[in-house]
Short mmCIF file of C-alpha atoms and ligand atoms in Angstrom, two decimals:
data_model
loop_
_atom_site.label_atom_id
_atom_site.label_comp_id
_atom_site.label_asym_id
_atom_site.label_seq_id
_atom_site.Cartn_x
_atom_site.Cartn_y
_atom_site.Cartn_z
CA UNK G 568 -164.46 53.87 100.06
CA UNK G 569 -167.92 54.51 101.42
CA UNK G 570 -169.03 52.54 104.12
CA UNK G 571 -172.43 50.40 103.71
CA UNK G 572 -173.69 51.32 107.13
CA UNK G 573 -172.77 53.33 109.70
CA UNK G 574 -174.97 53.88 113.05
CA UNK G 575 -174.38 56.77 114.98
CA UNK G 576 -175.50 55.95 118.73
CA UNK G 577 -174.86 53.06 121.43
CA UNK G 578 -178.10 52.52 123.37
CA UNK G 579 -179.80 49.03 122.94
CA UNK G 580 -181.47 50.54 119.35
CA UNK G 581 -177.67 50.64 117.81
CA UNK G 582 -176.51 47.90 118.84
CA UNK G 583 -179.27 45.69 117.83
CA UNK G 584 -179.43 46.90 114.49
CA UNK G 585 -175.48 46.75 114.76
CA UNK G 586 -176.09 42.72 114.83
CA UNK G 587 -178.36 42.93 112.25
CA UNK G 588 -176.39 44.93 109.70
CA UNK G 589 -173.45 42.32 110.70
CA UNK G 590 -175.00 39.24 110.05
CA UNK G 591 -176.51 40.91 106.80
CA UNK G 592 -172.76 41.09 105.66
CA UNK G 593 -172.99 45.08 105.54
CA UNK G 594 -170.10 45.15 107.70
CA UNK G 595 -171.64 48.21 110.07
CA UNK G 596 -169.82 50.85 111.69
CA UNK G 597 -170.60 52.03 114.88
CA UNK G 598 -169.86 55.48 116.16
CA UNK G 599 -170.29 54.88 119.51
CA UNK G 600 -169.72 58.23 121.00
CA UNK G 601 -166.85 59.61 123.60
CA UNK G 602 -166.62 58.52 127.47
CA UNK G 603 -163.44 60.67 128.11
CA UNK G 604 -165.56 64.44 126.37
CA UNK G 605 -166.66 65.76 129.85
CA UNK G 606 -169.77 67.02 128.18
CA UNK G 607 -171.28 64.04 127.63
CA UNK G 608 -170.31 63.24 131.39
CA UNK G 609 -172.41 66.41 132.09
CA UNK G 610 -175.50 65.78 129.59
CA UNK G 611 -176.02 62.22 130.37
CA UNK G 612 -175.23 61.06 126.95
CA UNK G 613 -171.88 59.04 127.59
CA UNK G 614 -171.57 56.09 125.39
CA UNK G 615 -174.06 52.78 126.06
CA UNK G 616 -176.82 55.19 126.35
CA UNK G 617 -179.59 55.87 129.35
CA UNK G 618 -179.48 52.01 129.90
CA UNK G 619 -175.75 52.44 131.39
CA UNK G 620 -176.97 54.86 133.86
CA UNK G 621 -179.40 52.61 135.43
CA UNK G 622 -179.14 50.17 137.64
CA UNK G 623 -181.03 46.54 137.95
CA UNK G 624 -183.51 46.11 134.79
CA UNK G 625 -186.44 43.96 135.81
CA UNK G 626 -188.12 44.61 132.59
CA UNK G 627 -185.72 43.33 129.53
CA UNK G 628 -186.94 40.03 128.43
CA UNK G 629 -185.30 37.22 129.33
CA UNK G 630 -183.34 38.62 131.82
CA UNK G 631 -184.55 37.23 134.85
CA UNK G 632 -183.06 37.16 138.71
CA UNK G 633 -179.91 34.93 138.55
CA UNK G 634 -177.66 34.49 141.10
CA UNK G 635 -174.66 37.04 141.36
CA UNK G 636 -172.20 34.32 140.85
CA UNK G 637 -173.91 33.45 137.15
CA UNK G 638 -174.21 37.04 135.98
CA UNK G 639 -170.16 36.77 137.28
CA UNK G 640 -169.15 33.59 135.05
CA UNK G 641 -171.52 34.97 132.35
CA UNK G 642 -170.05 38.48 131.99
CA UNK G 643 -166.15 36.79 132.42
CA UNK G 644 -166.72 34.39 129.43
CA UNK G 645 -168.74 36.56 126.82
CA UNK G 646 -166.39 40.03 127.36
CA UNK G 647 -163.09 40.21 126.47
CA UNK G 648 -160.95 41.36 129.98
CA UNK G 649 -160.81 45.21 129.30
CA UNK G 650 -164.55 45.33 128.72
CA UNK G 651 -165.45 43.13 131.84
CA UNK G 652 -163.28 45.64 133.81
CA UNK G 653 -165.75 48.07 133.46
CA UNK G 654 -168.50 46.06 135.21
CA UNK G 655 -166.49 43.87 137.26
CA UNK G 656 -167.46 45.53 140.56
CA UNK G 657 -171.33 44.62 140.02
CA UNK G 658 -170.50 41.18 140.39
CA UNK G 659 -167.06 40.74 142.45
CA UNK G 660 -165.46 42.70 145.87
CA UNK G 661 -166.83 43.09 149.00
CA UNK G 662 -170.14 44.69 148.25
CA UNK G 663 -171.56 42.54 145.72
CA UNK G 664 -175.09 41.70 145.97
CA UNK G 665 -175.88 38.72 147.71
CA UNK G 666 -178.15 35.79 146.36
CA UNK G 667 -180.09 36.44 143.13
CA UNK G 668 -180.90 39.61 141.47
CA UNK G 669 -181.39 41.41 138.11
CA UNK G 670 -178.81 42.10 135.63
CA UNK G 671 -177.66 46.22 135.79
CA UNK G 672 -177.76 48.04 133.24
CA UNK G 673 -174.25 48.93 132.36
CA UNK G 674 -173.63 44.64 132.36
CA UNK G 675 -176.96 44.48 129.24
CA UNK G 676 -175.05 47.39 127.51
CA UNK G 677 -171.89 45.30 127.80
CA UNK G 678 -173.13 42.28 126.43
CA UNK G 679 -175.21 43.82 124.03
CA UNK G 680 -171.94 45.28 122.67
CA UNK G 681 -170.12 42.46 122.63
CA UNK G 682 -172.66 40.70 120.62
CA UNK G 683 -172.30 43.16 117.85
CA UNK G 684 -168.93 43.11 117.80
CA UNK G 685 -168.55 39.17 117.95
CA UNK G 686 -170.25 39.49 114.15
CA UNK G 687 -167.35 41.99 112.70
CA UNK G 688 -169.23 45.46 113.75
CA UNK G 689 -166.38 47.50 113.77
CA UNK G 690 -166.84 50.26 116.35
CA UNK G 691 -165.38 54.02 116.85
CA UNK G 692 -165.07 55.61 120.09
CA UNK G 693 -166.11 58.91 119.05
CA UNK G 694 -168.84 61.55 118.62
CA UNK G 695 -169.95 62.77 115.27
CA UNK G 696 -170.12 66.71 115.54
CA UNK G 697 -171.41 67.54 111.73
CA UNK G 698 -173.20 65.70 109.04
CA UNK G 699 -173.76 65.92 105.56
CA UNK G 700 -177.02 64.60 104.43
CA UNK G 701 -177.30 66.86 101.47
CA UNK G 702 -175.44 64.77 99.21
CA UNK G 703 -174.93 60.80 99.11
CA UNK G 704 -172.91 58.82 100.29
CA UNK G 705 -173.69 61.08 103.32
CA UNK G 706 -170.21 62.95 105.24
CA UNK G 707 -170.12 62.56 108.63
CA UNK G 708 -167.31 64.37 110.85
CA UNK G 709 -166.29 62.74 114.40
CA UNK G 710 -164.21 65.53 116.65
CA UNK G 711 -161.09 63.29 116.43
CA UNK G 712 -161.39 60.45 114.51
CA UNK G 713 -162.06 61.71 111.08
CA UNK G 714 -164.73 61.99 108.17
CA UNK G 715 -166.78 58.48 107.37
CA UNK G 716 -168.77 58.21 104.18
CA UNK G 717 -172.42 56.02 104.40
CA UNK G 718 -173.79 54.57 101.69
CA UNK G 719 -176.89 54.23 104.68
CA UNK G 720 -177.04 55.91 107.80
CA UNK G 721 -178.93 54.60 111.22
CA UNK G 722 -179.63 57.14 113.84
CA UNK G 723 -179.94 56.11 117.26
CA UNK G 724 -178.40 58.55 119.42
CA UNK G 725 -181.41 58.67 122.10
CA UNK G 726 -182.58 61.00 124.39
CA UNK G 727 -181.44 62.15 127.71
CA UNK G 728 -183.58 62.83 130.59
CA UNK G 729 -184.16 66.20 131.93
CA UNK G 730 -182.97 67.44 134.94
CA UNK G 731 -182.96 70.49 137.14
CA UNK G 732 -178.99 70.59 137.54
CA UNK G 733 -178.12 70.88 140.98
CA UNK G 734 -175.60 69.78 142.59
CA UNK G 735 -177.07 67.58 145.56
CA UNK G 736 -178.76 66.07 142.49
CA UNK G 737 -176.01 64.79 140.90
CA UNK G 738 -174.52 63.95 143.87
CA UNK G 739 -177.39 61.26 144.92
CA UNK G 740 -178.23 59.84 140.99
CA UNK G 741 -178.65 56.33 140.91
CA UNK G 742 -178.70 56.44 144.87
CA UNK G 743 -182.39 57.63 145.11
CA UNK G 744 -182.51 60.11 142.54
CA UNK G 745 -183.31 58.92 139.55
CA UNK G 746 -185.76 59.80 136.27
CA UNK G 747 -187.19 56.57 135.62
CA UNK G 748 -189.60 54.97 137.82
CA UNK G 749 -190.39 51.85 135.54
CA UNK G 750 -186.79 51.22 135.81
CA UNK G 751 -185.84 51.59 139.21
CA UNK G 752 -189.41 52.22 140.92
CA UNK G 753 -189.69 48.68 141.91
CA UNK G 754 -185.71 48.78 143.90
CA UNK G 755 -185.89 47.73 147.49
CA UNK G 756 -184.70 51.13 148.23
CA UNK G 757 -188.09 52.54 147.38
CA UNK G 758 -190.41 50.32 148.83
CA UNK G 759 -193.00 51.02 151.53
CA UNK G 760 -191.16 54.33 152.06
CA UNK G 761 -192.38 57.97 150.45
CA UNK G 762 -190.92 59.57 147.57
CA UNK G 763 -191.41 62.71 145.58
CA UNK G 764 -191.85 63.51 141.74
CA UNK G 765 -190.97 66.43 139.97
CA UNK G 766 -193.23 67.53 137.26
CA UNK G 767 -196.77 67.82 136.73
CA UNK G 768 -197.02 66.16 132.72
CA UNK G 769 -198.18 62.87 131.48
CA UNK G 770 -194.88 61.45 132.90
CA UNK G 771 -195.08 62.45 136.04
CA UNK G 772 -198.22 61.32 136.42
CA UNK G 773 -197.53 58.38 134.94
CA UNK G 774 -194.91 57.73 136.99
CA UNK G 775 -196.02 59.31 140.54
CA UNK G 776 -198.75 56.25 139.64
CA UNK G 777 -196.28 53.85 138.78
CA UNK G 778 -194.72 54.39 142.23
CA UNK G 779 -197.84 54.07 144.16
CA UNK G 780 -197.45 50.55 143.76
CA UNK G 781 -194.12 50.10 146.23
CA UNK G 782 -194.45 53.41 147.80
CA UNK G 783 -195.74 54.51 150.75
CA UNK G 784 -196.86 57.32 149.76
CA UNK G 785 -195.77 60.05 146.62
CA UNK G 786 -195.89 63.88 146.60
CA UNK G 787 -196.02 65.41 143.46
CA UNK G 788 -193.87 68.61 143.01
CA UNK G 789 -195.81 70.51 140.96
CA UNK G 790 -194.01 74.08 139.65
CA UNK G 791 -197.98 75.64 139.10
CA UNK G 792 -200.64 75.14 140.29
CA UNK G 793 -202.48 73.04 138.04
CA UNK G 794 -201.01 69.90 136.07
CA UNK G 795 -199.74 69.87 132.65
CA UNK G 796 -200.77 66.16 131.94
CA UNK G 797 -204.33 65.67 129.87
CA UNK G 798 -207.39 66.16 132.08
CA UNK G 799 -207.41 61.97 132.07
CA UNK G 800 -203.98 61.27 133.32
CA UNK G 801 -204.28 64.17 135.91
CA UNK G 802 -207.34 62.66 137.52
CA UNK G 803 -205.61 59.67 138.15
CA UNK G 804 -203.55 61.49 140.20
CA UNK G 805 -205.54 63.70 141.86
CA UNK G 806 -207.71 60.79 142.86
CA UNK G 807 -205.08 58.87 144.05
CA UNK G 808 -205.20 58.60 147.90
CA UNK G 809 -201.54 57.41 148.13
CA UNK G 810 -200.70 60.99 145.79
CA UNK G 811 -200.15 64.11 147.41
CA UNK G 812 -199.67 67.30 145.68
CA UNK G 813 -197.26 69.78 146.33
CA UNK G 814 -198.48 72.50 144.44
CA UNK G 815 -196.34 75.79 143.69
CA UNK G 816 -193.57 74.43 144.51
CA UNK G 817 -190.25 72.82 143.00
CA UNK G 818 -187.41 71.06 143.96
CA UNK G 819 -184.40 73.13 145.89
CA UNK G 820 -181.97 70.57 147.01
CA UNK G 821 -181.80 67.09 147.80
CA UNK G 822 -180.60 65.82 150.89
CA UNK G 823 -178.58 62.50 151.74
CA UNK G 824 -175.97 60.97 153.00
CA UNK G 825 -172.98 58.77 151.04
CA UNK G 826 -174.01 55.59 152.62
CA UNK G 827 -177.47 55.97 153.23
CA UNK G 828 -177.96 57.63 149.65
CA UNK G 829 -181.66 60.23 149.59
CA UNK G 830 -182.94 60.56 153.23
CA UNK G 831 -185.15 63.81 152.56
CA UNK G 832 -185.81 66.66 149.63
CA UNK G 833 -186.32 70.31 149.97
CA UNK G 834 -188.90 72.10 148.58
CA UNK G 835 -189.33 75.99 147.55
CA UNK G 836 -192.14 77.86 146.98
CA UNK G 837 -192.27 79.26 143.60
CA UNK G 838 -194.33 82.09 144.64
CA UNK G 839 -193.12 83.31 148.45
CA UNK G 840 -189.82 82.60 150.24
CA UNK G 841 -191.61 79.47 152.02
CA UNK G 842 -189.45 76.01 151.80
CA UNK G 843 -190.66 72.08 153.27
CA UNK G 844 -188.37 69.87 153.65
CA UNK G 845 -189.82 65.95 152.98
CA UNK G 846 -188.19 62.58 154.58
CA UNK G 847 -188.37 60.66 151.20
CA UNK G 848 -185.87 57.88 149.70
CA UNK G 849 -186.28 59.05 146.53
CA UNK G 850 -186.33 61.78 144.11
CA UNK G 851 -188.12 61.64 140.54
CA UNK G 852 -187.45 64.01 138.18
CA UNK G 853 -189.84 63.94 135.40
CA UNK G 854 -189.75 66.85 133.64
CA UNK G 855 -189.20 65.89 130.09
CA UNK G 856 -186.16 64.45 127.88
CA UNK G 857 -184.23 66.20 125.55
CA UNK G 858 -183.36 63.91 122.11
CA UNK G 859 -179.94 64.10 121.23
CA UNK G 860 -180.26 65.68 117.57
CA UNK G 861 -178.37 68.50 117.95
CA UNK G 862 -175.66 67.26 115.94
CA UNK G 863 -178.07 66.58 112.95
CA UNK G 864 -178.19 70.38 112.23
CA UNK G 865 -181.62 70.55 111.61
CA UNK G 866 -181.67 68.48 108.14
CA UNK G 867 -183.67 65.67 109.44
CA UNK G 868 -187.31 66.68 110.02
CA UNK G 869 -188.45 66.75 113.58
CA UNK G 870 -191.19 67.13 115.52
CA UNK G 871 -191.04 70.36 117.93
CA UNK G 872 -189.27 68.75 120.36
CA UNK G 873 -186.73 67.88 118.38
CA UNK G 874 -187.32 63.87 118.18
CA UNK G 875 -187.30 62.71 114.59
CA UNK G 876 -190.44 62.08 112.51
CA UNK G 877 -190.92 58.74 111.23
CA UNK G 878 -192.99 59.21 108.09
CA UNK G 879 -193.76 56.33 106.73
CA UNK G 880 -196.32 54.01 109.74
CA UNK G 881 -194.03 51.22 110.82
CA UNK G 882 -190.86 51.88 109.34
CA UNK G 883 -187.67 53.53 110.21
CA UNK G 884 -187.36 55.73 107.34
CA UNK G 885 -186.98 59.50 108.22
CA UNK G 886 -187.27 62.44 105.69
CA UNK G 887 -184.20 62.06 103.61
CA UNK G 888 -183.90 58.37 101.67
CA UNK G 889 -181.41 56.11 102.92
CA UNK G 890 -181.27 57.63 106.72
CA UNK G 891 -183.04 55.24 109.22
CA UNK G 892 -183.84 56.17 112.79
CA UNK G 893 -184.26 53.99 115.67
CA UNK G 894 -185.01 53.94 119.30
CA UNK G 895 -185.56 56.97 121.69
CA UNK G 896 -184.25 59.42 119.26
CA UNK G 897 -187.54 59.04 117.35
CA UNK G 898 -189.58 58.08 120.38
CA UNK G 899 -191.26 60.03 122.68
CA UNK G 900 -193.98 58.05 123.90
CA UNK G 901 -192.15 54.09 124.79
CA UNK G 902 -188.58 54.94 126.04
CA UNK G 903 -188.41 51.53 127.27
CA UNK G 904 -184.91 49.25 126.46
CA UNK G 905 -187.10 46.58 124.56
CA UNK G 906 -189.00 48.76 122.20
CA UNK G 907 -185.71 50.70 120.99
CA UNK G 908 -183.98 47.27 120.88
CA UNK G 909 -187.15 46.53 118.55
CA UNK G 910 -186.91 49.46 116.31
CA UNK G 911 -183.07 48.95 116.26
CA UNK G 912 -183.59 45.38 114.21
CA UNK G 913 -186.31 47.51 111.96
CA UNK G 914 -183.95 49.88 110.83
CA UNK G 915 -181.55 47.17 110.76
CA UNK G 916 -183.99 45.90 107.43
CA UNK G 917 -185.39 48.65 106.13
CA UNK G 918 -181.76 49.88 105.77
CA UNK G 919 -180.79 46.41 104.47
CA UNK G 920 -183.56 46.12 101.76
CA UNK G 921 -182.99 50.24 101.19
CA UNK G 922 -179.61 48.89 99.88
CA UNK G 923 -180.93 46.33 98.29
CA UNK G 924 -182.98 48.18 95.99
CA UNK G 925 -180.33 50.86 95.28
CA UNK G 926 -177.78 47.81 93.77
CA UNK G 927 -175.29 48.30 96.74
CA UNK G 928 -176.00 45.10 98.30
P1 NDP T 2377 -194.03 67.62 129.44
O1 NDP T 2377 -193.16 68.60 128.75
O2 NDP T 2377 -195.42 67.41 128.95
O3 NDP T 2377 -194.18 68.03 130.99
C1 NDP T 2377 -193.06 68.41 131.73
C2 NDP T 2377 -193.51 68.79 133.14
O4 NDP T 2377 -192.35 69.12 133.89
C3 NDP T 2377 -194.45 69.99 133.18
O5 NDP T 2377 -195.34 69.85 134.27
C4 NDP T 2377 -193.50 71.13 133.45
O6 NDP T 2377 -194.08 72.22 134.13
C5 NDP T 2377 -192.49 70.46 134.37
N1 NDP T 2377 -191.20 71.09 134.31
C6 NDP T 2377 -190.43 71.32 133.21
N2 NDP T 2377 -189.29 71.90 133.56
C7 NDP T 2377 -189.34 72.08 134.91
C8 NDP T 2377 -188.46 72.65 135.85
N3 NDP T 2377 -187.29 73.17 135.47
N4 NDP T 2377 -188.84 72.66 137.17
C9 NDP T 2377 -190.02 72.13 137.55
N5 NDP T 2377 -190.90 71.57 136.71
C10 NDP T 2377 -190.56 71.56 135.40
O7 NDP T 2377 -193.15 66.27 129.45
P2 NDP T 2377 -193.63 64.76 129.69
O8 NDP T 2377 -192.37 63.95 129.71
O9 NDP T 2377 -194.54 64.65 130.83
O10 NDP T 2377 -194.44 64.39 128.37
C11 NDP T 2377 -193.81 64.46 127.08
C12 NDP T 2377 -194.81 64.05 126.01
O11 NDP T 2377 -195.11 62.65 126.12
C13 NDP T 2377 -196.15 64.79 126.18
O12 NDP T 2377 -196.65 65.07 124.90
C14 NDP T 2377 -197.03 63.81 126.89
O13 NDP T 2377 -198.39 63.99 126.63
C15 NDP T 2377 -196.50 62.46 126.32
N6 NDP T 2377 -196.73 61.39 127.27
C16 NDP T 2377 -197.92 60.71 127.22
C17 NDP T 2377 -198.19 59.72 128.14
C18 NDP T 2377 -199.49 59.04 128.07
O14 NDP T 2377 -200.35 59.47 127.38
N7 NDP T 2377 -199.65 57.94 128.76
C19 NDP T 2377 -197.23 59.33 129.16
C20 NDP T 2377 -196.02 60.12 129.17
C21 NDP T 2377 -195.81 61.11 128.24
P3 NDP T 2377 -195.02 73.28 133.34
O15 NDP T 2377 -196.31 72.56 133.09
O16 NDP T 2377 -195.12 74.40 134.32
O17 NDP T 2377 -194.29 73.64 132.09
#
């Protein structure tokens, strides 16, 4: 039997419209994507989405500082024992934050979870590697759990930010290097200190402005030597006096230690042998994000980047009838938790009254 609704992707967009669909009575599934296939390890697109990479969100409503002993009792009550266990060490052991602070990431994704499932979302710990949107009910294929059928299918797989892939990089993420300043700009770790962006777009500009607000001072790395961003954006920055810019040059490793996390970042000239080396406690990489649609096999239409075109102004609807897409996926320009949690409850309806008006609800 088909199901009503299944909703590939875990970020706050799926799971909102995961509570949605559930207390519609359409009884969603969730393919919430594999945490043990090394790739998704490797691309950033484990399950829970970009949100489980972070760490303290300032910026999700109604989520202010708390003390670490109420995010504790909060987390033990509303998760069931294996799920707390993955966030346990936020909020117990040794090194647990003292006094009041924001919730992490990872514990949102948890509870966001949790709420979906405490309405009957039924949820698959899987990736989908092929679908059929050709015919209807669409086919999708998981790598080990099987074909599903969907009557009405919600995409919110997201998008994962770029990076340059080296290893000192990886090493220090979430311990200075990180690719979003609105969500960890603001972290004591970055405050009144310098700290470098990569990139020379709109987000990098955006961002190296962002920062200007804690730091003490940003350098742009800048791979040419002129900006990408719109002639606006990049006269913010070059009239900044707390932005420096590093033209011609680009990232070549970052340097840290375990406890200490970023303590400096290399630099190489992209047109001579020359290399800088920065004291900085941070690293920004903002050099684009990458949606996850590769799996959609090129039968949704999408814009050159790859994120899905919403059609229709304010709705969910993408070019083939019945499939709704929601969050980052189909957004280049927000990216923030809130708005794909937003877009998550619109596709939520439109795929509800979609339904509706077919007879299968
Ligand atoms: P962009 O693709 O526009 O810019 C990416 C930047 O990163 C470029 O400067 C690029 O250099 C650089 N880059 C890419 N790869 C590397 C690499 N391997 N090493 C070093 N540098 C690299 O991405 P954005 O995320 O900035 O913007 C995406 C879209 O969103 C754009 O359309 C933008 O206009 C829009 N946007 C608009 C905003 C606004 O209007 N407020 C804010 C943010 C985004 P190069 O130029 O040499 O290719």
């Amino acid at each position: 039997m088909s199901e009503k609704v299944v909703i590939i992707g875990s970020g706050p967009a799926g799971w909102t419209a995961a509570i949605y669909c559930a207390r519609a009575n359409l009884q969603p599934l969730v393919i919430e994507g594999s945490a043990t296939w090394d790739a998704n390890r490797v691309n950033g697109t484990l399950p829970l989405g970009q949100l489980n990479l972070t760490t303290e969100v300032e910026n999700f409503p109604a989520w202010p500082f708390a003390d670490n002993s109420a995010f504790n009792q909060l987390l033990k009550s509303a998760l069931p024992p294996d799920r707390f266990a993955n966030v346990a060490h936020y909020s117990e052991g040794k090194k647990v934050h003292q006094g009041k602070r924001a919730a992490y990431g990872p514990e949102l994704m948890e509870l966001m979870r949790q709420q979906a499932a405490s309405f009957g979302t039924r949820i698959v710990t899987d990736d989908v590697v092929k679908v059929e949107l050709g015919k209807h009910p669409f086919k999708l294929t998981t790598r080990d759990s099987g074909a599903f059928d969907a009557l009405a299918l919600i995409i919110a797989t997201g998008a994962r930010a770029n990076y340059l892939g080296l290893p000192s990089e990886d090493r220090y993420k979430n311990n200075g290097v990180t690719a979003c300043a609105v969500c960890d700009g603001a972290l004591p770790r970055f405050r009144n200190k310098p700290l470098v962006v990569i990139g020379g777009g709109d987000s990098a500009v955006e961002e190296a402005t962002y920062l200007t607000k804690f730091a003490s001072q940003v350098h742009m790395v800048v791979r040419r030597n002129e900006l990408r961003a719109s002639k606006i954006m990049a006269q913010r920055a070059l009239e900044n006096p707390k932005i420096t810019m590093k033209w011609n040059r680009t990232l070549d490793e970052v340097i840290g230690t375990e406890q200490s996390g970023v303590t400096a970042a290399r630099l190489k000239s992209t047109i001579d042998d020359g290399t800088e080396t920065l004291d900085v406690t941070g690293v920004f990489l903002a050099i684009g994000h990458t949606p996850n649609t590769d799996f959609l096999g090129g039968q949704l239409q999408t814009d050159p980047k790859g994120y899905i075109i919403w059609p229709k102004s304010h709705r969910t609807d993408t070019s083939i009838e019945g499939v709704f897409a929601a969050g980052d996926v189909a957004d280049s320009y927000y990216r923030q938790a809130v708005t794909a949690a937003g877009s998550g409850c619109q596709s939520a309806l439109d795929a509800e009254r979609w339904l509706a008006d077919k007879g299968h609800h």
